[in-house]
Tab-separated table of C-alpha atoms and ligand atoms in Angstrom:
chain	number	residue	atom	x	y	z
H	8	MET	CA	19.591	-17.930	-32.839
H	9	PRO	CA	15.844	-17.906	-33.663
H	10	MET	CA	14.428	-15.494	-36.289
H	11	SER	CA	17.388	-13.958	-38.131
H	12	GLY	CA	18.354	-10.337	-37.677
H	13	ALA	CA	17.973	-9.822	-41.426
H	14	PHE	CA	14.359	-11.085	-41.299
H	15	GLU	CA	13.658	-8.773	-38.346
H	16	GLU	CA	15.047	-5.821	-40.283
H	17	ARG	CA	12.920	-6.674	-43.293
H	18	LEU	CA	9.754	-7.299	-41.298
H	19	PHE	CA	9.502	-5.177	-38.160
H	20	PRO	CA	9.443	-1.705	-39.764
H	21	LYS	CA	6.708	-2.900	-42.120
H	22	LEU	CA	4.671	-4.727	-39.509
H	23	PRO	CA	2.277	-1.946	-38.406
H	24	GLY	CA	1.379	-1.386	-42.076
H	25	ILE	CA	0.929	-5.106	-42.707
H	26	ILE	CA	-1.297	-5.404	-39.624
H	27	LYS	CA	-3.346	-2.413	-40.768
H	28	HIS	CA	-3.817	-3.959	-44.211
H	29	PHE	CA	-4.403	-7.629	-43.334
H	30	GLY	CA	-5.345	-7.683	-39.624
H	31	THR	CA	-4.003	-10.151	-37.048
H	32	PRO	CA	-3.429	-13.033	-36.522
H	33	PHE	CA	-1.282	-14.353	-39.388
H	34	HIS	CA	1.833	-16.309	-40.213
H	35	ILE	CA	4.232	-14.434	-42.463
H	36	TYR	CA	7.028	-16.156	-44.376
H	37	ASP	CA	10.250	-14.576	-45.618
H	38	GLU	CA	10.979	-15.394	-49.264
H	39	GLN	CA	14.485	-13.887	-49.086
H	40	GLY	CA	15.378	-15.999	-46.059
H	41	ILE	CA	14.139	-19.207	-47.722
H	42	ILE	CA	16.186	-18.417	-50.834
H	43	ASP	CA	19.314	-17.533	-48.823
H	44	THR	CA	19.172	-20.800	-46.849
H	45	ALA	CA	18.676	-22.808	-50.040
H	46	GLU	CA	21.461	-21.103	-51.999
H	47	ASN	CA	23.884	-21.509	-49.116
H	48	TRP	CA	22.936	-25.202	-48.851
H	49	LYS	CA	23.494	-25.782	-52.574
H	50	THR	CA	26.887	-24.053	-52.357
H	51	LEU	CA	27.971	-26.225	-49.419
H	52	PHE	CA	27.100	-29.392	-51.372
H	53	LYS	CA	28.531	-28.290	-54.716
H	54	ASP	CA	31.207	-31.005	-54.557
H	55	VAL	CA	28.688	-33.734	-53.703
H	56	TYR	CA	27.655	-35.480	-56.894
H	57	GLY	CA	24.004	-34.894	-57.869
H	58	PHE	CA	23.063	-33.303	-54.539
H	59	LYS	CA	19.416	-32.360	-54.370
H	60	GLU	CA	16.956	-31.390	-51.655
H	61	PHE	CA	13.358	-32.580	-51.926
H	62	PHE	CA	11.389	-30.195	-49.713
H	63	ALA	CA	9.096	-32.085	-47.316
H	64	VAL	CA	5.712	-30.619	-48.246
H	65	LYS	CA	4.101	-31.472	-44.931
H	66	ALA	CA	6.231	-28.818	-43.203
H	67	LEU	CA	4.627	-25.932	-45.101
H	68	PRO	CA	2.038	-27.095	-47.635
H	69	ASN	CA	1.315	-23.930	-49.564
H	70	PRO	CA	1.661	-23.605	-53.374
H	71	ALA	CA	3.339	-20.191	-53.023
H	72	ILE	CA	6.103	-21.859	-50.989
H	73	LEU	CA	6.364	-24.850	-53.350
H	74	ASN	CA	6.788	-22.418	-56.244
H	75	ILE	CA	9.775	-20.855	-54.462
H	76	MET	CA	11.260	-24.354	-54.039
H	77	LYS	CA	10.783	-25.001	-57.752
H	78	LYS	CA	12.567	-21.765	-58.703
H	79	ILE	CA	15.448	-22.729	-56.415
H	80	GLY	CA	15.663	-26.118	-58.158
H	81	PHE	CA	14.520	-28.298	-55.260
H	82	GLY	CA	12.151	-31.232	-55.640
H	83	LEU	CA	9.348	-32.297	-53.293
H	84	ASP	CA	8.928	-35.038	-50.747
H	85	CYS	CA	5.219	-35.909	-50.593
H	86	SER	CA	3.727	-38.320	-48.107
H	87	SER	CA	-0.017	-38.080	-48.671
H	88	THR	CA	-2.551	-37.896	-51.480
H	89	SER	CA	-3.176	-34.179	-51.129
H	90	GLU	CA	0.548	-33.364	-51.013
H	91	LEU	CA	1.095	-35.301	-54.234
H	92	ILE	CA	-1.807	-33.483	-55.906
H	93	MET	CA	-0.527	-30.086	-54.716
H	94	GLY	CA	2.955	-30.874	-56.071
H	95	ARG	CA	1.536	-31.761	-59.454
H	96	GLN	CA	-0.663	-28.664	-59.492
H	97	CYS	CA	2.545	-26.671	-58.988
H	98	LYS	CA	3.897	-28.436	-62.096
H	99	PHE	CA	6.684	-30.439	-60.480
H	100	SER	CA	7.675	-33.239	-62.843
H	101	GLY	CA	7.683	-36.942	-61.947
H	102	GLU	CA	11.448	-36.996	-61.273
H	103	ASP	CA	11.075	-34.046	-58.918
H	104	ILE	CA	8.551	-35.714	-56.615
H	105	ILE	CA	9.409	-38.504	-54.188
H	106	LEU	CA	6.363	-40.208	-52.705
H	107	THR	CA	7.248	-41.504	-49.253
H	108	SER	CA	3.982	-43.029	-48.135
H	109	ASN	CA	3.324	-45.395	-45.249
H	110	ASN	CA	0.645	-48.093	-45.010
H	111	THR	CA	-0.065	-47.243	-48.655
H	112	SER	CA	-3.550	-47.736	-50.122
H	113	PRO	CA	-4.301	-49.100	-53.628
H	114	GLU	CA	-5.864	-45.711	-54.456
H	115	LEU	CA	-2.641	-43.845	-53.635
H	116	PHE	CA	-0.613	-46.266	-55.791
H	117	GLU	CA	-2.994	-45.616	-58.723
H	118	LEU	CA	-2.636	-41.869	-58.293
H	119	ALA	CA	1.158	-42.113	-57.922
H	120	LEU	CA	1.577	-43.967	-61.205
H	121	ALA	CA	-0.865	-41.779	-63.149
H	122	GLY	CA	-0.334	-38.199	-64.273
H	123	GLY	CA	3.420	-37.987	-64.833
H	124	GLY	CA	4.327	-40.451	-62.102
H	125	CYS	CA	6.787	-39.795	-59.307
H	126	ILE	CA	9.653	-41.580	-57.601
H	127	LEU	CA	7.946	-44.291	-55.564
H	128	ASN	CA	9.564	-44.902	-52.198
H	129	LEU	CA	8.153	-48.200	-50.927
H	130	ASP	CA	7.806	-48.518	-47.179
H	131	ASP	CA	7.463	-52.298	-46.887
H	132	ILE	CA	8.576	-55.431	-48.710
H	133	SER	CA	4.940	-56.579	-49.021
H	134	LEU	CA	4.189	-53.551	-51.183
H	135	VAL	CA	6.398	-54.775	-54.064
H	136	ASP	CA	3.572	-57.014	-55.251
H	137	LYS	CA	0.937	-54.346	-54.652
H	138	VAL	CA	2.344	-51.725	-57.017
H	139	PRO	CA	-0.067	-52.118	-59.946
H	140	GLU	CA	2.726	-51.655	-62.467
H	141	MET	CA	6.377	-51.631	-61.366
H	142	PRO	CA	7.948	-48.366	-62.525
H	143	ASP	CA	11.474	-48.324	-63.972
H	144	MET	CA	12.732	-46.363	-60.945
H	145	ILE	CA	11.994	-47.717	-57.485
H	146	CYS	CA	13.203	-46.775	-54.027
H	147	PHE	CA	12.842	-48.481	-50.647
H	148	ARG	CA	12.743	-46.926	-47.228
H	149	TYR	CA	15.286	-48.777	-45.106
H	150	ASN	CA	14.909	-49.312	-41.362
H	151	PRO	CA	18.146	-50.442	-39.718
H	152	GLY	CA	16.416	-51.796	-36.613
H	153	GLU	CA	18.822	-52.622	-33.821
H	154	GLN	CA	21.847	-51.345	-35.739
H	155	ARG	CA	20.983	-47.688	-35.028
H	156	THR	CA	19.328	-45.520	-32.422
H	157	GLY	CA	16.988	-42.802	-33.616
H	158	SER	CA	16.511	-39.359	-32.151
H	159	GLY	CA	13.728	-37.020	-31.141
H	160	PHE	CA	10.231	-38.011	-32.187
H	161	MET	CA	11.493	-40.738	-34.514
H	162	GLY	CA	12.209	-42.919	-31.488
H	163	ASN	CA	13.903	-46.269	-31.575
H	164	PRO	CA	14.005	-47.754	-35.133
H	165	VAL	CA	12.892	-51.147	-33.774
H	166	GLU	CA	9.654	-49.565	-32.547
H	167	SER	CA	9.044	-47.372	-35.576
H	168	LYS	CA	6.387	-48.232	-38.144
H	169	TRP	CA	8.568	-47.262	-41.072
H	170	GLY	CA	10.675	-49.024	-43.589
H	171	VAL	CA	11.986	-52.361	-44.772
H	172	ARG	CA	13.803	-54.510	-42.218
H	173	HIS	CA	17.563	-55.002	-42.495
H	174	ASP	CA	17.193	-58.739	-43.205
H	175	GLN	CA	14.582	-58.064	-45.932
H	176	ILE	CA	16.339	-55.342	-47.869
H	177	ILE	CA	18.212	-57.472	-50.426
H	178	ASP	CA	15.067	-59.514	-51.123
H	179	ALA	CA	13.088	-56.309	-51.600
H	180	TYR	CA	15.398	-55.140	-54.409
H	181	ARG	CA	15.508	-58.644	-55.898
H	182	MET	CA	11.706	-58.768	-56.061
H	183	ALA	CA	11.443	-55.270	-57.528
H	184	LYS	CA	14.025	-56.184	-60.169
H	185	GLU	CA	12.113	-59.356	-61.036
H	186	ARG	CA	8.990	-57.250	-61.515
H	187	GLY	CA	10.845	-55.071	-64.040
H	188	ALA	CA	12.490	-52.208	-62.110
H	189	GLY	CA	15.731	-51.093	-63.736
H	190	HIS	CA	16.782	-48.088	-61.653
H	191	PHE	CA	17.106	-47.957	-57.884
H	192	GLY	CA	17.272	-45.625	-54.942
H	193	ILE	CA	17.411	-46.126	-51.189
H	194	HIS	CA	16.016	-43.950	-48.430
H	195	THR	CA	15.947	-43.730	-44.677
H	196	MET	CA	14.820	-41.223	-42.067
H	197	LEU	CA	16.040	-41.733	-38.529
H	198	ILE	CA	16.141	-38.351	-36.865
H	199	SER	CA	13.759	-35.523	-36.068
H	200	ASN	CA	14.681	-31.973	-35.118
H	201	GLU	CA	18.249	-33.181	-34.449
H	202	ARG	CA	21.023	-30.590	-34.378
H	203	ASP	CA	23.931	-33.027	-34.030
H	204	TYR	CA	25.202	-33.480	-37.590
H	205	LEU	CA	27.070	-36.682	-36.696
H	206	TYR	CA	23.755	-38.603	-36.810
H	207	MET	CA	23.495	-37.660	-40.482
H	208	VAL	CA	27.125	-38.557	-41.197
H	209	GLU	CA	26.366	-41.989	-39.701
H	210	THR	CA	23.315	-42.270	-41.957
H	211	VAL	CA	25.448	-41.534	-45.013
H	212	ARG	CA	27.904	-44.217	-43.927
H	213	MET	CA	25.101	-46.687	-43.166
H	214	LEU	CA	23.293	-46.298	-46.502
H	215	LEU	CA	26.542	-46.548	-48.468
H	216	GLU	CA	27.210	-49.837	-46.693
H	217	VAL	CA	23.708	-51.170	-47.445
H	218	MET	CA	24.095	-50.168	-51.102
H	219	ALA	CA	27.448	-51.946	-51.294
H	220	ASN	CA	25.816	-55.104	-49.884
H	221	VAL	CA	22.878	-54.970	-52.300
H	222	THR	CA	25.199	-54.309	-55.230
H	223	GLU	CA	27.344	-57.272	-54.258
H	224	ALA	CA	24.335	-59.586	-53.832
H	225	LEU	CA	22.314	-58.599	-56.883
H	226	GLY	CA	24.657	-56.758	-59.235
H	227	ILE	CA	22.388	-53.693	-59.329
H	228	THR	CA	23.686	-50.147	-58.895
H	229	PHE	CA	21.964	-47.223	-57.206
H	230	ASP	CA	21.087	-43.926	-58.868
H	231	PHE	CA	20.639	-42.160	-55.546
H	232	PHE	CA	20.503	-42.453	-51.787
H	233	ASN	CA	18.247	-40.234	-49.712
H	234	ILE	CA	19.328	-39.578	-46.124
H	235	GLY	CA	15.950	-38.064	-45.190
H	236	GLY	CA	15.028	-34.929	-43.301
H	237	GLY	CA	14.875	-34.249	-39.592
H	238	VAL	CA	17.654	-31.655	-39.443
H	239	GLY	CA	16.963	-29.487	-36.422
H	240	ILE	CA	16.943	-25.706	-36.069
H	241	PRO	CA	17.859	-23.608	-33.043
H	242	TYR	CA	14.524	-22.685	-31.443
H	243	ARG	CA	16.192	-21.315	-28.307
H	244	PRO	CA	18.630	-18.405	-28.440
H	245	GLU	CA	21.349	-20.576	-26.841
H	246	ASP	CA	20.884	-23.567	-29.233
H	247	GLN	CA	23.755	-24.580	-31.527
H	248	VAL	CA	23.076	-24.692	-35.264
H	249	PHE	CA	23.314	-27.935	-37.256
H	250	ASN	CA	26.770	-28.234	-38.826
H	251	MET	CA	25.691	-28.413	-42.479
H	252	PRO	CA	29.210	-27.596	-43.818
H	253	GLY	CA	30.524	-30.532	-41.777
H	254	LEU	CA	27.924	-32.898	-43.213
H	255	ALA	CA	28.682	-31.763	-46.781
H	256	LYS	CA	32.405	-32.278	-46.296
H	257	GLU	CA	32.176	-35.675	-44.640
H	258	ALA	CA	29.532	-36.939	-47.079
H	259	ALA	CA	31.771	-36.001	-50.030
H	260	VAL	CA	34.667	-37.968	-48.520
H	261	LEU	CA	32.532	-41.051	-47.773
H	262	ILE	CA	31.026	-41.042	-51.265
H	263	ASN	CA	34.498	-40.789	-52.809
H	264	VAL	CA	35.708	-43.789	-50.823
H	265	PHE	CA	32.587	-45.732	-51.875
H	266	SER	CA	32.955	-44.925	-55.563
H	267	GLU	CA	36.621	-45.885	-55.589
H	268	LYS	CA	35.740	-49.273	-54.074
H	269	ILE	CA	32.439	-50.036	-55.823
H	270	ALA	CA	33.001	-48.249	-59.151
H	271	TYR	CA	29.870	-46.130	-59.358
H	272	ARG	CA	28.659	-42.953	-57.741
H	273	PRO	CA	25.132	-42.529	-56.336
H	274	LYS	CA	23.579	-39.075	-56.038
H	275	LEU	CA	22.889	-37.740	-52.542
H	276	TYR	CA	19.376	-36.530	-51.774
H	277	MET	CA	17.925	-34.892	-48.677
H	278	GLU	CA	14.301	-34.176	-47.810
H	279	CYS	CA	14.255	-31.579	-45.066
H	280	GLY	CA	11.223	-29.532	-44.192
H	281	ARG	CA	12.092	-27.717	-40.981
H	282	TYR	CA	15.637	-26.770	-42.026
H	283	ALA	CA	14.387	-25.239	-45.289
H	284	THR	CA	11.579	-23.039	-43.978
H	285	GLY	CA	11.317	-23.284	-40.171
H	286	PRO	CA	13.287	-20.140	-39.259
H	287	HIS	CA	11.728	-18.149	-42.106
H	288	GLY	CA	8.252	-17.701	-40.686
H	289	VAL	CA	6.697	-16.001	-37.680
H	290	LEU	CA	3.232	-15.934	-36.142
H	291	VAL	CA	1.970	-12.417	-35.528
H	292	ALA	CA	-0.896	-11.893	-33.069
H	293	SER	CA	-2.260	-8.961	-31.073
H	294	VAL	CA	-2.287	-8.703	-27.298
H	295	ILE	CA	-5.980	-8.343	-26.378
H	296	ASN	CA	-5.981	-8.982	-22.603
H	297	ARG	CA	-3.749	-8.651	-19.561
H	298	MET	CA	-4.920	-10.873	-16.727
H	299	SER	CA	-3.623	-11.278	-13.229
H	300	LYS	CA	-4.602	-14.689	-11.780
H	301	TYR	CA	-2.280	-16.896	-9.724
H	302	ARG	CA	0.074	-16.185	-12.612
H	303	GLU	CA	0.313	-13.190	-14.910
H	304	TYR	CA	-1.274	-13.756	-18.323
H	305	VAL	CA	-0.789	-12.095	-21.689
H	306	GLY	CA	-3.793	-13.007	-23.864
H	307	VAL	CA	-3.396	-12.919	-27.643
H	308	ASN	CA	-5.963	-13.227	-30.420
H	309	ALA	CA	-4.721	-16.558	-31.782
H	310	PRO	CA	-5.564	-20.072	-30.558
H	311	THR	CA	-2.516	-22.340	-30.201
H	312	MET	CA	-4.187	-25.466	-31.552
H	313	ALA	CA	-5.238	-23.690	-34.763
H	314	ALA	CA	-2.321	-21.287	-35.266
H	315	ASN	CA	0.711	-23.120	-33.862
H	316	PRO	CA	-0.008	-26.215	-31.790
H	317	ARG	CA	3.641	-27.142	-31.135
H	318	PRO	CA	3.886	-25.371	-27.742
H	319	ALA	CA	0.559	-26.888	-26.657
H	320	ILE	CA	1.196	-30.430	-27.877
H	321	TYR	CA	4.920	-30.830	-27.257
H	322	GLU	CA	5.592	-27.970	-24.863
H	323	ALA	CA	7.916	-26.900	-27.656
H	324	TYR	CA	9.825	-23.674	-27.143
H	325	HIS	CA	9.190	-20.888	-29.655
H	326	HIS	CA	10.943	-17.625	-28.972
H	327	ILE	CA	8.718	-14.553	-28.571
H	328	THR	CA	9.391	-10.902	-29.276
H	329	ILE	CA	6.951	-8.270	-28.043
H	330	LEU	CA	6.655	-5.122	-30.156
H	331	ASN	CA	4.798	-1.982	-29.246
H	332	PRO	CA	2.036	-0.907	-31.658
H	333	SER	CA	4.496	1.122	-33.729
H	334	GLY	CA	6.606	-1.965	-34.426
H	335	THR	CA	9.613	-1.445	-32.166
H	336	PRO	CA	10.651	-4.173	-29.736
H	337	ARG	CA	9.619	-3.462	-26.159
H	338	SER	CA	12.477	-3.186	-23.709
H	339	GLY	CA	12.895	-2.095	-20.121
H	340	ASP	CA	11.108	-3.729	-17.197
H	341	GLU	CA	10.531	-7.451	-17.534
H	342	GLU	CA	8.064	-9.879	-15.970
H	343	VAL	CA	7.367	-13.620	-16.001
H	344	VAL	CA	4.114	-14.465	-17.845
H	345	ASP	CA	2.160	-17.203	-19.559
H	346	VAL	CA	1.128	-16.226	-23.089
H	347	THR	CA	-2.282	-17.690	-23.785
H	348	GLY	CA	-4.847	-18.074	-26.556
H	349	PRO	CA	-8.638	-18.342	-26.103
H	350	LEU	CA	-9.003	-22.147	-26.202
H	351	CYS	CA	-10.869	-24.095	-23.546
H	352	GLU	CA	-7.802	-26.173	-22.666
H	353	ASN	CA	-5.137	-25.243	-20.152
H	354	ASN	CA	-2.375	-26.290	-22.551
H	355	ASP	CA	-3.409	-23.403	-24.840
H	356	LYS	CA	-0.221	-21.509	-24.069
H	357	PHE	CA	2.286	-20.141	-26.566
H	358	ALA	CA	4.743	-19.776	-23.695
H	359	ARG	CA	4.827	-20.794	-20.062
H	360	GLN	CA	6.593	-18.799	-17.345
H	361	ARG	CA	8.469	-16.771	-19.935
H	362	LEU	CA	10.443	-13.672	-19.047
H	363	LEU	CA	9.165	-10.937	-21.381
H	364	PRO	CA	9.233	-7.149	-21.381
H	365	LYS	CA	6.194	-5.622	-19.646
H	366	THR	CA	3.442	-6.037	-22.219
H	367	GLU	CA	0.397	-3.850	-22.830
H	368	ILE	CA	-2.905	-4.410	-24.608
H	369	GLY	CA	-2.436	-3.461	-28.251
H	370	ASP	CA	1.129	-4.774	-28.400
H	371	ILE	CA	2.198	-7.203	-31.088
H	372	MET	CA	3.357	-10.726	-30.273
H	373	VAL	CA	5.822	-12.152	-32.771
H	374	GLN	CA	6.363	-15.869	-32.275
H	375	HIS	CA	9.513	-17.058	-34.040
H	376	ASP	CA	10.284	-20.111	-36.162
H	377	THR	CA	6.778	-20.905	-37.345
H	378	GLY	CA	7.865	-21.631	-40.928
H	379	ALA	CA	7.566	-25.424	-40.564
H	380	HIS	CA	5.117	-27.809	-38.886
H	381	CYS	CA	3.138	-24.943	-37.292
H	382	TYR	CA	0.259	-23.836	-39.523
H	383	ALA	CA	0.425	-27.312	-41.058
H	384	MET	CA	-0.204	-29.025	-37.732
H	385	GLY	CA	-3.076	-26.753	-36.769
H	386	GLY	CA	-6.629	-28.015	-36.451
H	387	ASN	CA	-10.103	-26.870	-35.459
H	388	TYR	CA	-10.395	-28.313	-31.964
H	389	ASN	CA	-12.851	-26.319	-29.872
H	390	GLY	CA	-14.130	-24.769	-33.101
H	391	TRP	CA	-11.298	-22.271	-33.494
H	392	LEU	CA	-10.220	-21.188	-36.947
H	393	ARG	CA	-6.829	-21.290	-38.610
H	394	PRO	CA	-5.289	-17.893	-39.407
H	395	LYS	CA	-4.178	-16.521	-42.756
H	396	GLU	CA	-0.718	-16.956	-44.257
H	397	LEU	CA	1.242	-14.110	-45.854
H	398	LEU	CA	4.417	-14.081	-47.915
H	399	LEU	CA	6.956	-11.252	-47.666
H	400	HIS	CA	8.424	-11.166	-51.163
H	401	THR	CA	12.018	-10.251	-51.986
H	402	ASP	CA	10.822	-6.899	-53.390
H	403	GLY	CA	9.163	-5.995	-50.075
H	404	SER	CA	5.591	-6.597	-51.210
H	405	VAL	CA	3.345	-8.777	-49.043
H	406	GLU	CA	0.954	-11.302	-50.545
H	407	LEU	CA	-1.966	-13.149	-48.985
H	408	ILE	CA	-1.171	-16.783	-49.816
H	409	ARG	CA	-3.951	-18.340	-47.757
H	410	ARG	CA	-7.021	-16.609	-46.378
H	411	ALA	CA	-8.183	-17.159	-42.827
H	412	GLU	CA	-10.713	-19.913	-42.259
H	413	THR	CA	-14.324	-18.893	-41.788
H	414	ILE	CA	-17.188	-20.342	-39.775
H	415	ASP	CA	-18.684	-21.401	-43.109
H	416	ASP	CA	-15.535	-23.436	-43.872
H	417	LEU	CA	-15.886	-25.092	-40.503
H	418	PHE	CA	-19.563	-25.930	-41.008
H	419	ALA	CA	-19.181	-26.973	-44.677
H	420	THR	CA	-18.848	-30.692	-43.913
H	421	LEU	CA	-22.115	-30.576	-41.965
H	422	GLN	CA	-24.005	-29.850	-45.192
H	423	THR	CA	-24.576	-33.499	-46.081
H	424	GLU	CA	-26.832	-35.092	-48.673
H	425	HIS	CA	-29.830	-36.564	-46.915
H	426	ASP	CA	-28.508	-40.089	-46.325
H	427	ILE	CA	-30.123	-42.430	-43.840
H	428	MET	CA	-29.633	-46.180	-43.789
H	429	LYS	CA	-33.003	-47.521	-42.680
H	430	ALA	CA	-33.167	-49.609	-39.524
E	28	PLP	C1	8.243	-35.222	-41.979
E	28	PLP	C2	9.158	-35.834	-42.943
E	28	PLP	C3	10.264	-35.126	-43.428
E	28	PLP	C4	10.628	-33.748	-42.971
E	28	PLP	O1	10.990	-33.666	-41.659
E	28	PLP	P1	11.703	-32.315	-41.117
E	28	PLP	O2	11.877	-32.592	-39.678
E	28	PLP	O3	10.757	-31.210	-41.387
E	28	PLP	O4	12.968	-32.165	-41.869
E	28	PLP	C5	11.054	-35.739	-44.366
E	28	PLP	N1	10.779	-36.975	-44.808
E	28	PLP	C6	9.738	-37.691	-44.366
E	28	PLP	C7	9.497	-39.047	-44.900
E	28	PLP	C8	8.893	-37.147	-43.418
E	28	PLP	O5	7.847	-37.862	-42.978
């Protein structure tokens, strides 16, 4: 099920007032929903030693959201310079930030080690010698290669640009140990938007086996293993949910078997983005045109590529609810339409050939499941501006947590110092 009934009940009655106050378009995120998902998750994993989620910042990089994650007790998974800086500005400590970079630059290593540090997750064996100063705690991203098949956008592990090869992994830990590391973690990420929990159970099993091999070869033990993110959410009404209780139960069993055999117990970490926030956001836009061409069009005042590019780029399905101006869902006669933005690209469609209730100018389009990888993936192609972001707090108040972009923002990088290299 897309957007939860509880979120609808919290949001829809308020929506006309919110639109009057802030204007459309905007994303609005549901603090209560984010907290409920997180608390339920923690409860499911209460028997899994040291379980912790490190929220993948790239899914929803907004300090107001990161502050909710901090209150819940989650850490952060950062994978770029700006994400690391935002995490530190939100006062996450070094142990609460995992830096999973790829093709890492010397500058990012410097930043990672300065200012309270972070848990460094090295993406390649060649990087061991490039860390300016080996921290006490080090983690490697493991790529199983031919031993596993990936899913979704992650593709086949053999073709993916991530991680340390299977035949290099013991050497990687040996080299890190020789450079002074004393505590160790291991990480992998093999799935994306996958709703079959058995992939994750396999990942638990796989990493436990790799840890057992490294322990046997080098005598080191692991503080934690991180099975990554990529847990899918049901975007379509008929989609099954990911079996998180099943994963918790089977992970606990596998870890128990491991610790009986190998005589220590590593903590289990996850780093989901989509699962944590995806269902807890919606894009709200106004219907500004009805157009009858070879197809019927509902035109809204938001550009896909700036507001939510997933339908345009991936033809991803996002459920849509149409409300009348007073905030009640339209019902009755239905019609098949394309829902379009104003961009000069024919893929600028929030929905293609979608059966929706008959829609009128002035109606409200609510596009579900925009709490992860939607605003964050938006850009300024064709000069369109990204919308504002709002947060519906648990007490019912609504806060502007990011203003809309302006033309001045867009033109700001054109204001250069006079700089000409002479011919
Ligand atoms: C993108 C990313 C995630 C989060 O992916 P979701 O599909 O949002 O769970 C986690 N870890 C890493 C390293 C990533 O790049």
